[in-house]
Amino acid sequence: MRILIIRTSALGDVVHALPVLTALRRHLPRARLGWVVEEAMAPVLAGHPDLDELMVARLRSWGRRPLAGRSLRDLGAFVATLRRFAPDVVLDLMGNHKAGAIAAASLCRLRVGPARAQRREPSSALWINRPVVTRGPHAVDRGLSLLDALGLPAEPADFGGDKLFRRAAEAETDAPARDDSGAAAAAGPEPGALAEAAAPAEEPFVLIHPGAGWANKIYPPAWWGEAARRLKVATGLATRVAAAAGEEGLAAAVAAASSGAASVVPAPDLPALAFLLRRARLVMGGDSGPVHLAHALGAPVLMLMGPTDPERNGPYGAPQQALVKRLPCSFCYRRFDDTKACLLEIPPRQVADRAISLLAAR
């Protein structure tokens, strides 16, 4: 049997779909498994031992220049790859027209996905022919529910964190030896080299990832800095602030407000970020892909939540690792241009206290 998973992005959603892959491989060891993912998310799955084929889609690039010659050639090659894979079953984990169109382009006859009322874009139900009424409040549970259509038993979610970023880990292991001056023998740093230089593995640290996809999911950087200062006083642990591409200013603002308790560490890509997440004593941030990734990798996390519901989008199976202030307007799932009361009602003292408690529990 050939089974194709469609979950192209974003990072947190890709992470929430990982237990589907693990369950398929466990119950169908001889099946051929494929996954369609957006180019930016591909490093997470590259080299994954449970995957037989990773199909990279450049949907955003194609959408920006749909009639460009390169876009048309790339799109044609992508569709050809889908059809060569020739899936017997497609699992639409997105519930929108984008996933539906990819499923149809594969020419697969059995297309499984959430029922109309549970889809992000209800009208996209026309693309599937095996609707499933999903179970459970969390996105992970709803994804696993699709396996009902294949007659597979329900079981606890397994993210398979040790199987992620295999390609990047192999590149790091196989990197050229350094000479006595510390310079690499070949041009360019291996994955994680920048992160390793700024946050040595032997020095314990707490990691803050201050960015998020929505502006109203971002905790004020000055408050992160105050939480880091309190954490340093209480535990002696240094705090690193991950500077993702385009978020360098945000990371610098956190460090500047910490009275020297926090310093910036570069995290320009997903492999470098994973290097940091795996080594942190605790990862703190909002409802964002990097924090969900940290949880999947087995790192302890503290997720500050406001516009989204922790029961639906929090750290899976770990409600104590979500910090939330419930207000009448909580969990609106609306995007705004600045932070709202749901996060502003969580003071830095409370963040530091919860972080200290989680560290002590470890």
Short mmCIF file of C-alpha atoms in Angstrom, two decimals:
data_model
loop_
_atom_site.label_atom_id
_atom_site.label_comp_id
_atom_site.label_asym_id
_atom_site.label_seq_id
_atom_site.Cartn_x
_atom_site.Cartn_y
_atom_site.Cartn_z
CA MET A 1 0.00 0.00 0.00
CA ARG A 2 1.18 3.49 -0.88
CA ILE A 3 0.01 6.23 1.50
CA LEU A 4 0.56 9.94 0.95
CA ILE A 5 0.39 12.44 3.82
CA ILE A 6 -0.41 16.02 2.86
CA ARG A 7 0.62 18.54 5.52
CA THR A 8 2.68 21.22 3.82
CA SER A 9 3.05 23.81 6.59
CA ALA A 10 3.29 25.59 9.02
CA LEU A 11 5.96 24.28 11.37
CA GLY A 12 3.63 23.66 14.33
CA ASP A 13 1.09 21.92 12.10
CA VAL A 14 3.78 19.70 10.57
CA VAL A 15 4.90 18.76 14.09
CA HIS A 16 1.32 17.93 15.08
CA ALA A 17 1.08 15.57 12.10
CA LEU A 18 4.17 13.55 13.04
CA PRO A 19 2.27 10.99 15.17
CA VAL A 20 0.30 10.02 12.05
CA LEU A 21 3.53 9.03 10.31
CA THR A 22 4.77 7.09 13.36
CA ALA A 23 1.46 5.20 13.68
CA LEU A 24 1.37 4.32 9.99
CA ARG A 25 4.87 2.87 10.08
CA ARG A 26 4.20 0.93 13.25
CA HIS A 27 1.00 -0.70 11.98
CA LEU A 28 1.88 -0.96 8.28
CA PRO A 29 5.60 -1.77 8.23
CA ARG A 30 5.57 -2.79 4.56
CA ALA A 31 3.63 0.24 3.32
CA ARG A 32 5.34 2.87 1.20
CA LEU A 33 4.86 6.24 2.90
CA GLY A 34 5.21 9.67 1.30
CA TRP A 35 4.74 13.20 2.60
CA VAL A 36 4.14 16.48 0.74
CA VAL A 37 5.71 19.40 2.60
CA GLU A 38 6.58 23.01 1.86
CA GLU A 39 10.24 23.63 1.09
CA ALA A 40 10.90 25.61 4.28
CA MET A 41 9.72 22.70 6.46
CA ALA A 42 11.55 19.95 4.59
CA PRO A 43 14.63 19.83 6.92
CA VAL A 44 12.43 18.50 9.74
CA LEU A 45 11.57 15.39 7.72
CA ALA A 46 14.65 15.00 5.52
CA GLY A 47 16.20 11.59 6.16
CA HIS A 48 13.33 10.46 8.41
CA PRO A 49 13.62 6.65 8.65
CA ASP A 50 9.84 6.13 8.56
CA LEU A 51 9.46 8.02 5.28
CA ASP A 52 10.05 6.44 1.90
CA GLU A 53 9.62 9.62 -0.11
CA LEU A 54 9.61 13.31 0.81
CA MET A 55 7.96 15.46 -1.86
CA VAL A 56 8.93 19.10 -1.58
CA ALA A 57 6.43 21.68 -2.80
CA ARG A 58 7.37 25.33 -3.37
CA LEU A 59 3.81 26.53 -3.08
CA ARG A 60 4.63 30.03 -1.87
CA SER A 61 7.17 30.58 -4.60
CA TRP A 62 4.78 29.29 -7.25
CA GLY A 63 1.99 31.46 -5.89
CA ARG A 64 4.10 34.61 -6.12
CA ARG A 65 4.98 34.00 -9.79
CA PRO A 66 2.42 31.50 -11.07
CA LEU A 67 3.06 32.11 -14.78
CA ALA A 68 6.84 32.27 -14.64
CA GLY A 69 8.61 29.61 -16.67
CA ARG A 70 10.46 28.23 -13.66
CA SER A 71 7.27 28.02 -11.62
CA LEU A 72 5.49 26.11 -14.37
CA ARG A 73 8.41 23.72 -14.81
CA ASP A 74 8.70 23.10 -11.07
CA LEU A 75 4.97 22.57 -10.74
CA GLY A 76 4.98 20.10 -13.63
CA ALA A 77 7.86 18.17 -12.08
CA PHE A 78 6.06 18.10 -8.73
CA VAL A 79 2.86 16.72 -10.27
CA ALA A 80 4.91 14.11 -12.11
CA THR A 81 6.49 13.06 -8.80
CA LEU A 82 3.04 12.70 -7.22
CA ARG A 83 1.87 10.47 -10.04
CA ARG A 84 5.00 8.34 -10.01
CA PHE A 85 4.39 7.72 -6.32
CA ALA A 86 0.85 6.64 -7.29
CA PRO A 87 -0.73 6.61 -3.84
CA ASP A 88 -3.48 4.18 -2.96
CA VAL A 89 -4.58 6.47 -0.12
CA VAL A 90 -4.15 10.20 0.45
CA LEU A 91 -4.47 11.60 3.98
CA ASP A 92 -5.47 15.27 3.86
CA LEU A 93 -4.38 16.67 7.23
CA MET A 94 -4.98 20.28 6.24
CA GLY A 95 -8.66 20.52 5.44
CA ASN A 96 -8.34 23.20 2.80
CA HIS A 97 -8.42 23.64 -0.98
CA LYS A 98 -4.64 23.59 -1.25
CA ALA A 99 -4.44 20.04 0.14
CA GLY A 100 -7.48 19.00 -1.86
CA ALA A 101 -5.94 20.13 -5.13
CA ILE A 102 -2.71 18.25 -4.34
CA ALA A 103 -4.72 15.12 -3.53
CA ALA A 104 -6.60 15.38 -6.82
CA ALA A 105 -3.38 15.98 -8.78
CA SER A 106 -2.03 12.67 -7.46
CA LEU A 107 -4.93 10.87 -9.23
CA CYS A 108 -5.49 8.86 -6.04
CA ARG A 109 -8.96 7.33 -5.84
CA LEU A 110 -9.23 7.16 -2.02
CA ARG A 111 -8.86 10.62 -0.47
CA VAL A 112 -9.35 10.75 3.30
CA GLY A 113 -9.84 13.94 5.29
CA PRO A 114 -11.85 15.63 8.02
CA ALA A 115 -15.59 15.91 7.51
CA ARG A 116 -16.93 19.17 6.09
CA ALA A 117 -17.86 20.82 9.40
CA GLN A 118 -14.37 20.18 10.81
CA ARG A 119 -12.38 21.52 7.87
CA ARG A 120 -10.56 24.84 7.87
CA GLU A 121 -12.25 25.57 4.55
CA PRO A 122 -15.55 23.66 4.63
CA SER A 123 -16.14 23.91 0.88
CA SER A 124 -12.88 22.00 0.31
CA ALA A 125 -14.72 18.83 1.34
CA LEU A 126 -15.57 18.40 -2.35
CA TRP A 127 -11.98 17.21 -2.92
CA ILE A 128 -12.22 14.19 -0.58
CA ASN A 129 -14.37 11.07 -0.85
CA ARG A 130 -13.81 9.46 2.56
CA PRO A 131 -14.76 12.03 5.22
CA VAL A 132 -13.91 11.23 8.83
CA VAL A 133 -15.54 12.80 11.90
CA THR A 134 -12.42 13.50 13.94
CA ARG A 135 -12.15 12.99 17.69
CA GLY A 136 -10.56 14.85 20.56
CA PRO A 137 -9.90 18.52 21.23
CA HIS A 138 -6.24 18.65 20.24
CA ALA A 139 -4.94 18.97 16.69
CA VAL A 140 -2.81 15.84 17.24
CA ASP A 141 -5.87 13.76 18.18
CA ARG A 142 -7.83 15.02 15.21
CA GLY A 143 -5.04 14.06 12.85
CA LEU A 144 -4.75 10.57 14.30
CA SER A 145 -8.51 10.16 13.89
CA LEU A 146 -8.07 10.01 10.13
CA LEU A 147 -6.48 6.59 10.58
CA ASP A 148 -9.97 5.28 11.42
CA ALA A 149 -10.54 5.19 7.66
CA LEU A 150 -7.75 2.62 7.37
CA GLY A 151 -9.03 0.49 10.25
CA LEU A 152 -5.98 1.23 12.42
CA PRO A 153 -6.41 1.19 16.20
CA ALA A 154 -6.31 4.34 18.29
CA GLU A 155 -3.20 4.67 20.45
CA PRO A 156 -1.14 7.31 22.28
CA ALA A 157 0.64 9.82 20.09
CA ASP A 158 4.33 9.30 19.39
CA PHE A 159 6.18 12.21 17.77
CA GLY A 160 9.32 10.17 17.11
CA GLY A 161 11.54 13.09 18.09
CA ASP A 162 14.74 11.09 17.76
CA LYS A 163 13.99 10.59 14.04
CA LEU A 164 13.75 14.29 13.15
CA PHE A 165 16.44 16.29 11.36
CA ARG A 166 18.31 13.11 10.41
CA ARG A 167 19.77 14.66 7.27
CA ALA A 168 21.12 17.64 9.21
CA ALA A 169 22.53 15.37 11.92
CA GLU A 170 24.28 13.25 9.31
CA ALA A 171 25.78 16.35 7.72
CA GLU A 172 27.06 17.48 11.11
CA THR A 173 28.58 14.07 11.84
CA ASP A 174 30.22 13.87 8.42
CA ALA A 175 31.48 17.47 8.44
CA PRO A 176 35.21 17.94 7.72
CA ALA A 177 37.48 17.91 10.75
CA ARG A 178 38.60 21.27 12.07
CA ASP A 179 42.23 22.28 12.22
CA ASP A 180 43.91 23.62 15.35
CA SER A 181 42.66 27.14 14.68
CA GLY A 182 39.05 25.94 14.79
CA ALA A 183 38.33 26.73 11.15
CA ALA A 184 36.43 24.18 9.08
CA ALA A 185 38.42 22.48 6.37
CA ALA A 186 35.61 23.11 3.88
CA ALA A 187 33.80 26.35 3.18
CA GLY A 188 30.75 27.16 5.27
CA PRO A 189 29.65 26.04 8.74
CA GLU A 190 27.92 22.73 9.23
CA PRO A 191 24.35 22.70 10.63
CA GLY A 192 24.25 24.09 14.14
CA ALA A 193 27.77 25.55 14.02
CA LEU A 194 26.62 29.12 14.69
CA ALA A 195 24.38 27.97 17.52
CA GLU A 196 27.16 25.85 19.01
CA ALA A 197 29.58 28.77 18.95
CA ALA A 198 27.14 31.01 20.83
CA ALA A 199 25.75 28.39 23.21
CA PRO A 200 28.37 25.73 24.03
CA ALA A 201 26.87 22.33 24.74
CA GLU A 202 28.64 22.07 28.11
CA GLU A 203 27.03 25.24 29.49
CA PRO A 204 23.45 24.67 30.71
CA PHE A 205 20.98 27.27 29.54
CA VAL A 206 17.31 28.15 29.18
CA LEU A 207 16.20 29.13 25.68
CA ILE A 208 13.61 31.79 24.84
CA HIS A 209 12.13 31.85 21.35
CA PRO A 210 10.29 35.19 21.40
CA GLY A 211 8.81 35.22 17.89
CA ALA A 212 5.49 33.88 16.61
CA GLY A 213 3.46 33.88 13.44
CA TRP A 214 0.83 36.24 14.88
CA ALA A 215 1.79 39.56 16.48
CA ASN A 216 -0.72 38.99 19.30
CA LYS A 217 1.06 35.74 20.22
CA ILE A 218 4.26 37.64 21.01
CA TYR A 219 4.98 38.28 24.68
CA PRO A 220 6.49 41.75 25.27
CA PRO A 221 10.28 41.51 24.89
CA ALA A 222 10.88 43.66 27.98
CA TRP A 223 8.80 41.19 30.00
CA TRP A 224 10.78 38.24 28.63
CA GLY A 225 13.90 40.07 29.74
CA GLU A 226 12.53 40.53 33.24
CA ALA A 227 11.56 36.85 33.43
CA ALA A 228 15.10 35.90 32.38
CA ARG A 229 16.55 38.17 35.07
CA ARG A 230 14.39 36.59 37.76
CA LEU A 231 15.28 33.12 36.52
CA LYS A 232 18.99 33.88 36.68
CA VAL A 233 18.70 35.17 40.26
CA ALA A 234 16.74 32.09 41.37
CA THR A 235 18.61 29.33 39.53
CA GLY A 236 21.91 30.72 38.24
CA LEU A 237 21.04 29.51 34.75
CA ALA A 238 21.90 31.68 31.78
CA THR A 239 19.23 32.40 29.20
CA ARG A 240 19.81 32.36 25.44
CA VAL A 241 17.42 34.17 23.11
CA ALA A 242 17.01 32.53 19.71
CA ALA A 243 17.33 35.04 16.87
CA ALA A 244 15.42 33.60 13.92
CA ALA A 245 15.87 35.12 10.47
CA GLY A 246 14.04 38.45 10.48
CA GLU A 247 13.62 38.44 14.27
CA GLU A 248 17.09 39.60 15.28
CA GLY A 249 15.75 42.90 16.62
CA LEU A 250 13.16 41.13 18.76
CA ALA A 251 15.82 38.85 20.27
CA ALA A 252 18.12 41.80 20.92
CA ALA A 253 15.32 43.66 22.74
CA VAL A 254 14.79 40.68 25.07
CA ALA A 255 18.50 40.50 25.88
CA ALA A 256 18.74 44.27 26.40
CA ALA A 257 15.93 44.16 28.99
CA SER A 258 17.44 41.25 30.97
CA SER A 259 20.11 43.14 32.94
CA GLY A 260 22.74 40.81 31.53
CA ALA A 261 20.87 37.57 32.29
CA ALA A 262 20.20 36.76 28.62
CA SER A 263 22.25 36.83 25.43
CA VAL A 264 21.33 36.43 21.78
CA VAL A 265 22.16 33.21 19.91
CA PRO A 266 21.67 32.92 16.14
CA ALA A 267 19.05 30.46 14.88
CA PRO A 268 18.93 31.32 11.17
CA ASP A 269 17.43 28.03 10.02
CA LEU A 270 15.62 24.97 11.33
CA PRO A 271 18.71 22.73 11.79
CA ALA A 272 20.43 25.43 13.87
CA LEU A 273 17.25 25.89 15.90
CA ALA A 274 16.95 22.13 16.51
CA PHE A 275 20.53 22.08 17.77
CA LEU A 276 19.58 24.63 20.43
CA LEU A 277 16.25 23.05 21.33
CA ARG A 278 17.81 19.64 21.99
CA ARG A 279 20.37 21.11 24.40
CA ALA A 280 18.21 23.56 26.36
CA ARG A 281 17.18 22.78 29.92
CA LEU A 282 13.88 24.56 29.19
CA VAL A 283 12.43 26.21 26.08
CA MET A 284 10.08 29.15 26.59
CA GLY A 285 7.96 30.95 24.02
CA GLY A 286 4.46 31.50 22.72
CA ASP A 287 2.17 29.26 20.71
CA SER A 288 4.67 28.91 17.88
CA GLY A 289 6.15 26.23 15.67
CA PRO A 290 9.58 26.29 17.34
CA VAL A 291 8.11 25.61 20.79
CA HIS A 292 5.94 22.78 19.44
CA LEU A 293 9.07 21.42 17.75
CA ALA A 294 10.94 21.57 21.05
CA HIS A 295 8.16 19.55 22.69
CA ALA A 296 8.32 16.95 19.92
CA LEU A 297 12.10 16.71 20.33
CA GLY A 298 11.62 15.90 24.01
CA ALA A 299 12.72 19.24 25.47
CA PRO A 300 10.74 20.61 28.43
CA VAL A 301 8.78 23.68 27.34
CA LEU A 302 6.83 26.55 28.80
CA MET A 303 4.31 27.91 26.31
CA LEU A 304 2.58 31.24 26.97
CA MET A 305 -0.86 31.16 25.36
CA GLY A 306 -3.47 33.83 24.76
CA PRO A 307 -5.49 33.89 21.50
CA THR A 308 -5.39 30.09 21.13
CA ASP A 309 -6.76 27.35 23.37
CA PRO A 310 -4.17 25.16 25.17
CA GLU A 311 -6.51 22.18 24.96
CA ARG A 312 -6.48 22.44 21.19
CA ASN A 313 -3.03 23.87 20.45
CA GLY A 314 -0.95 23.61 23.63
CA PRO A 315 1.94 21.23 24.38
CA TYR A 316 0.36 17.85 23.66
CA GLY A 317 -0.22 15.74 26.77
CA ALA A 318 1.45 18.32 29.04
CA PRO A 319 -1.11 20.90 30.23
CA GLN A 320 1.21 21.97 33.07
CA GLN A 321 3.60 23.30 30.42
CA ALA A 322 1.13 25.89 29.17
CA LEU A 323 0.70 29.19 30.99
CA VAL A 324 -2.58 30.94 30.29
CA LYS A 325 -4.82 33.62 31.78
CA ARG A 326 -8.45 32.84 30.99
CA LEU A 327 -10.48 35.94 30.16
CA PRO A 328 -13.96 36.38 28.62
CA CYS A 329 -12.28 37.09 25.28
CA SER A 330 -9.72 34.28 25.48
CA PHE A 331 -9.15 31.85 22.60
CA CYS A 332 -10.59 34.18 19.97
CA TYR A 333 -8.32 32.74 17.26
CA ARG A 334 -8.10 36.20 15.73
CA ARG A 335 -4.95 37.91 14.51
CA PHE A 336 -4.09 41.41 15.73
CA ASP A 337 -1.17 43.74 15.19
CA ASP A 338 -0.10 43.88 18.83
CA THR A 339 -0.24 41.95 22.10
CA LYS A 340 -3.60 41.84 23.87
CA ALA A 341 -4.82 41.40 27.44
CA CYS A 342 -4.72 37.60 27.29
CA LEU A 343 -0.90 37.74 27.35
CA LEU A 344 -0.54 41.05 29.17
CA GLU A 345 -2.33 39.52 32.17
CA ILE A 346 0.61 37.09 32.60
CA PRO A 347 3.33 39.04 34.47
CA PRO A 348 7.05 38.18 34.20
CA ARG A 349 7.09 37.06 37.83
CA GLN A 350 4.53 34.36 37.04
CA VAL A 351 6.53 33.23 33.99
CA ALA A 352 9.71 32.93 36.05
CA ASP A 353 7.93 31.09 38.87
CA ARG A 354 6.46 28.51 36.49
CA ALA A 355 9.82 28.09 34.76
CA ILE A 356 11.53 27.50 38.11
CA SER A 357 8.89 24.90 39.00
CA LEU A 358 9.36 23.05 35.67
CA LEU A 359 13.14 23.07 36.06
CA ALA A 360 12.86 21.70 39.58
CA ALA A 361 10.54 18.93 38.38
CA ARG A 362 13.25 17.82 35.92
#
